[in-house]
Structure formats: structure tokens, C-alpha cells
Tab-separated table of C-alpha atoms in Angstrom:
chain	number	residue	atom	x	y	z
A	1	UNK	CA	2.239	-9.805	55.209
A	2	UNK	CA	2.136	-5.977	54.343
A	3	UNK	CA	2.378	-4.309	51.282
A	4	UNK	CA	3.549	-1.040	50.896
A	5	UNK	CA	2.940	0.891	47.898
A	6	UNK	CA	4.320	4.155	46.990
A	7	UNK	CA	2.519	6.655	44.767
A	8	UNK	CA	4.732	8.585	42.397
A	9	UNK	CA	3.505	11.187	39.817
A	10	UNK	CA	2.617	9.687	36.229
A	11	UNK	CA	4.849	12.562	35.028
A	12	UNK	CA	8.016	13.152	36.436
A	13	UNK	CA	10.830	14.876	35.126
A	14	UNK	CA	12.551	11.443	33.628
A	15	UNK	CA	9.247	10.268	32.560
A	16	UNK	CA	8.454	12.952	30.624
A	17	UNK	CA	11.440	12.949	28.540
A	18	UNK	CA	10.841	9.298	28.292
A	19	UNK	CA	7.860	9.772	26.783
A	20	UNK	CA	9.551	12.502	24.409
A	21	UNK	CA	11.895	10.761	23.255
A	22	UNK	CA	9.360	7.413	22.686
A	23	UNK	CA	7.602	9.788	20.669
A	24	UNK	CA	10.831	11.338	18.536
A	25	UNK	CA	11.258	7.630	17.694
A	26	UNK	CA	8.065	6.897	16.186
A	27	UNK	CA	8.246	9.840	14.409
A	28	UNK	CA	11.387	8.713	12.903
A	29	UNK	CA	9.996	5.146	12.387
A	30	UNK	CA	7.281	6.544	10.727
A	31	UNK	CA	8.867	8.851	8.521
A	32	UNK	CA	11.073	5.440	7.214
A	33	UNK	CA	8.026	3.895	6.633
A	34	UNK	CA	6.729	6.297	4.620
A	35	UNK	CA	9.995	6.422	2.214
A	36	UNK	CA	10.008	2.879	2.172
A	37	UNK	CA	6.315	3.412	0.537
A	38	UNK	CA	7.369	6.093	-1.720
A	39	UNK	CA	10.105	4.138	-3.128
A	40	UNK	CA	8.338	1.424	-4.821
A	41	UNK	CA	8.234	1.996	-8.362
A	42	UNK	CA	4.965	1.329	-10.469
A	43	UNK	CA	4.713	0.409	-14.031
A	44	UNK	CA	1.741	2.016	-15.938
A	45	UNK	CA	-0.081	-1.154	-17.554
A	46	UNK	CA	-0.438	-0.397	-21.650
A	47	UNK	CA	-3.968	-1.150	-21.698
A	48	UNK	CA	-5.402	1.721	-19.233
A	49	UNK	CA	-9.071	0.429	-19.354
A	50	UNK	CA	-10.296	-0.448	-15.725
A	51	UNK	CA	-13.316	-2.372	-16.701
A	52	UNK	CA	-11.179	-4.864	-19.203
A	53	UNK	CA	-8.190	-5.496	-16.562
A	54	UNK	CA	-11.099	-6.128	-13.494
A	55	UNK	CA	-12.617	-8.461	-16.030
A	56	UNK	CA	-10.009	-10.447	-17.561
A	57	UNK	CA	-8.225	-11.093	-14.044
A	58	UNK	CA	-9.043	-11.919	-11.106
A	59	UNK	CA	-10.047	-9.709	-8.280
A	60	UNK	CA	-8.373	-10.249	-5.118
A	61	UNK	CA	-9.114	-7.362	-2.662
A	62	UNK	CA	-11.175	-4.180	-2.366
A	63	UNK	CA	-10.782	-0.893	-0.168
A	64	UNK	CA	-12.472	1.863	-0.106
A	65	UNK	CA	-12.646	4.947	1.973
A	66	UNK	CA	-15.616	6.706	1.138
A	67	UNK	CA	-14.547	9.613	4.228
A	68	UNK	CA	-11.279	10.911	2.972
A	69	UNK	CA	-10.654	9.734	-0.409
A	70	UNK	CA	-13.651	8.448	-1.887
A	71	UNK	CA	-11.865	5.426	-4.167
A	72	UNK	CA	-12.081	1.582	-4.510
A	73	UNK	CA	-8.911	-0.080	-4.865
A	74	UNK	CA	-8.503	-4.064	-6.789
A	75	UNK	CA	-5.470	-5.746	-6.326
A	76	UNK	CA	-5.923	-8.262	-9.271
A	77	UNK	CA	-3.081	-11.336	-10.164
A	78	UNK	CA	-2.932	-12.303	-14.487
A	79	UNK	CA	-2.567	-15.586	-14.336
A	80	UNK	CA	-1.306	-16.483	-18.105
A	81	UNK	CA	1.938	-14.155	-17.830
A	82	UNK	CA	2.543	-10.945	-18.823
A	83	UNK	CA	4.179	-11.286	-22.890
A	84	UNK	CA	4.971	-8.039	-22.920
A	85	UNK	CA	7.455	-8.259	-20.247
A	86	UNK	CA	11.026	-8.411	-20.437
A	87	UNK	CA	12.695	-11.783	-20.641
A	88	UNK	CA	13.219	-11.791	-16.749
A	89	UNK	CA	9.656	-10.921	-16.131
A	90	UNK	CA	7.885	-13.276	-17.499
A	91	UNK	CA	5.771	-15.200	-15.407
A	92	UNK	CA	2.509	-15.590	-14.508
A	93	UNK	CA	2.779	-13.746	-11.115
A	94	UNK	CA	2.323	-10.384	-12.650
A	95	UNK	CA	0.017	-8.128	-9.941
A	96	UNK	CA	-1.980	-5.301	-10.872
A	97	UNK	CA	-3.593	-2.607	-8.978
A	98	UNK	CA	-6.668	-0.465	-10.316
A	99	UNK	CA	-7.648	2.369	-8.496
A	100	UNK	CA	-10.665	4.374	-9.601
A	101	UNK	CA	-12.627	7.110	-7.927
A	102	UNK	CA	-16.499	5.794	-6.508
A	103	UNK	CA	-19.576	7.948	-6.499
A	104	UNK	CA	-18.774	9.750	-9.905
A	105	UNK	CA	-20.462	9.622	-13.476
A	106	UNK	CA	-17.032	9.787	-14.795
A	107	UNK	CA	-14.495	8.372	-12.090
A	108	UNK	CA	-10.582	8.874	-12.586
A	109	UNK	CA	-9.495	5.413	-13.390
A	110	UNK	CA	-5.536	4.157	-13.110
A	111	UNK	CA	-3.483	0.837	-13.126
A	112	UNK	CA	-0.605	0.297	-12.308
A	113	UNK	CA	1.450	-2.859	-12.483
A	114	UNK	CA	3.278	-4.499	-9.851
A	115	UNK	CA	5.736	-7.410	-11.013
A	116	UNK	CA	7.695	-8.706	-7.852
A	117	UNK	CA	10.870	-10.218	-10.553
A	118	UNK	CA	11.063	-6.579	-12.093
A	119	UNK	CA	11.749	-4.462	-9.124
A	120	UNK	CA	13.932	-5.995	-6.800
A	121	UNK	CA	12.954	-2.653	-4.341
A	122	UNK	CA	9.145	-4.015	-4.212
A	123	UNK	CA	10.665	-7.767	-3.904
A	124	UNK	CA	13.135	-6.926	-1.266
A	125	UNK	CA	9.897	-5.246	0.715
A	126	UNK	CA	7.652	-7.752	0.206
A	127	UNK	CA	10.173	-10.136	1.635
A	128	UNK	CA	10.560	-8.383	4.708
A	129	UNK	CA	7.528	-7.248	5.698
A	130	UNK	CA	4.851	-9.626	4.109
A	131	UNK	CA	2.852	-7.350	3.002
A	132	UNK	CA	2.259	-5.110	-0.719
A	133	UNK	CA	2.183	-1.428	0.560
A	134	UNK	CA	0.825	0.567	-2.362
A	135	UNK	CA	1.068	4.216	-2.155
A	136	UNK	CA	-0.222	6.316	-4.704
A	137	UNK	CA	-1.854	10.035	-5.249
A	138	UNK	CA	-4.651	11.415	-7.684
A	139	UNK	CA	-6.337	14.154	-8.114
A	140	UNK	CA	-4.634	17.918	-9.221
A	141	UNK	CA	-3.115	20.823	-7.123
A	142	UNK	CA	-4.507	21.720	-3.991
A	143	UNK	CA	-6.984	18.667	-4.257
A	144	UNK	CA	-4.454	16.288	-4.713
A	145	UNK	CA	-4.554	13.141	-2.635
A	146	UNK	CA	-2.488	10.420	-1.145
A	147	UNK	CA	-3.480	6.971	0.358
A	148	UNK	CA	-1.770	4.200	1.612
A	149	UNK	CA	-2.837	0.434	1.690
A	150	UNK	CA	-1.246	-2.213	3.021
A	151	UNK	CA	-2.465	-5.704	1.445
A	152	UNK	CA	-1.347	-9.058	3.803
A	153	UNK	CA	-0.140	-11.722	0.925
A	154	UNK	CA	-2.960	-13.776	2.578
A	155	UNK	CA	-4.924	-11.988	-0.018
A	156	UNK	CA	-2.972	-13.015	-3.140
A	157	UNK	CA	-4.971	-16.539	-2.238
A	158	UNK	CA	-7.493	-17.516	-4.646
A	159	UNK	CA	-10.749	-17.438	-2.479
């Protein structure tokens, strides 16, 4: 038997705009990813003190990205029900993300929560693509900051 094997540039004309337009589409994809993320709307929890929401719920997940942002972010679940909530709302699935600044005498501490029944745009989301994206910024003016985490529902499991 013989083989023959021909050897062809790795960039041709076609190829190249292949590779373009492969590009232009992730781009695109990436962008709608992004909006998706910015569309989520987050409730401001009443009771703004980190310390008492990490220790009256329970902590589900940590990140922190000491490079680039420097913060610590707990996704934590209340399990007796929110009874502040709207009649639709209440239910003891009510998810709350605390984000504070590490490495700082005084760190800039928010929550923010997350109630699945209350906006269908976060339910609809979480449907489709299994996961809680949280997107959020802090910090003022030219220091301001953005980060993106992406929490599997895996973690929503009491451990």
C-alpha cells in the first residue's frame, strides 16, 4: 500500500478567513454572554452586615482572586424563608451572595440577594445553563472593578 500525503500551508487564503470569521463569532458569543450576565437583577438584602448573614446561613462556596480583584465571594442559601418577601417569594430557597474585599482593615462589604421565584430573568438562566452567573462591580471611578463568577448548582448541595 502507499500513502500519499500532500502538504498544504496552515494558512491559506480560505483558511484564514475561516479562522476570522471563527473568531467574529466568539466575539459575538461572548459579548451575549456578557449581557446575559448584566441582566440579572440583584436585590440589596435589608440587613447589610456581612458577618451576621455568613453566620446565620450557611456558606456554600468561596472565590477569591487575590491577583486582579482582591475579594472573597459566599454564596450562602437561608433555609427558614425569607418573611420579608412578597407573597410569591416566600420560600425557603432564598440565595444570598456576600462579597467583601480581603487583605483590608476595613474591607468594602455587600450582599445581595438572589431569589430564583422573584426574577423570572435569573430563573429562566439558571434553567438553561445550570449555573448562577453573578456579575457585579465595586470600587469608585477609575478603580472601579468588575468580576464574574460562575457557581455550578452542584454547589447549592449541603456538604
Amino acid at each position: 500500500m502507499i500513502f500519499v500525503v500532500e502538504k498544504k500551508a496552515l494558512f491559506t487564503t480560505g483558511t484564514s478567513v475561516m479562522w476570522k470569521k471563527l473568531f467574529l463569532a466568539l466575539l459575538i458569543l461572548s459579548t451575549g454572554f456578557n449581557a446575559i450576565a448584566q441582566s440579572i437583577n440583584y436585590k440589596n438584602v435589608a440587613n447589610n452586615d456581612l458577618i451576621y448573614v455568613l453566620n446565620n446561613f450557611q456558606k456554600r462556596y468561596v472565590y477569591s482572586d487575590h491577583k486582579t480583584l482582591n475579594i472573597a465571594v459566599y454564596l450562602v442559601a437561608d433555609r427558614q424563608g425569607d418573611p420579608d418577601a412578597p407573597a410569591d417569594c416566600k420560600n425557603a430557597a432564598s440565595v444570598y451572595v456576600a462579597v467583601s474585599e480581603v487583605n483590608k482593615a476595613e474591607p468594602e462589604q455587600r450582599v445581595f440577594k438572589l431569589n430564583p421565584v422573584c426574577d423570572p430573568k435569573f430563573t429562566n438562566w439558571v434553567k438553561s445553563k445550570k449555573m448562577y452567573k453573578i456579575a457585579f462591580s465595586y470600587g469608585t471611578g477609575t478603580r472601579k472593578k468588575t468580576a464574574t463568577v460562575g457557581i455550578s448548582l452542584k454547589k447549592l448541595v449541603v456538604e
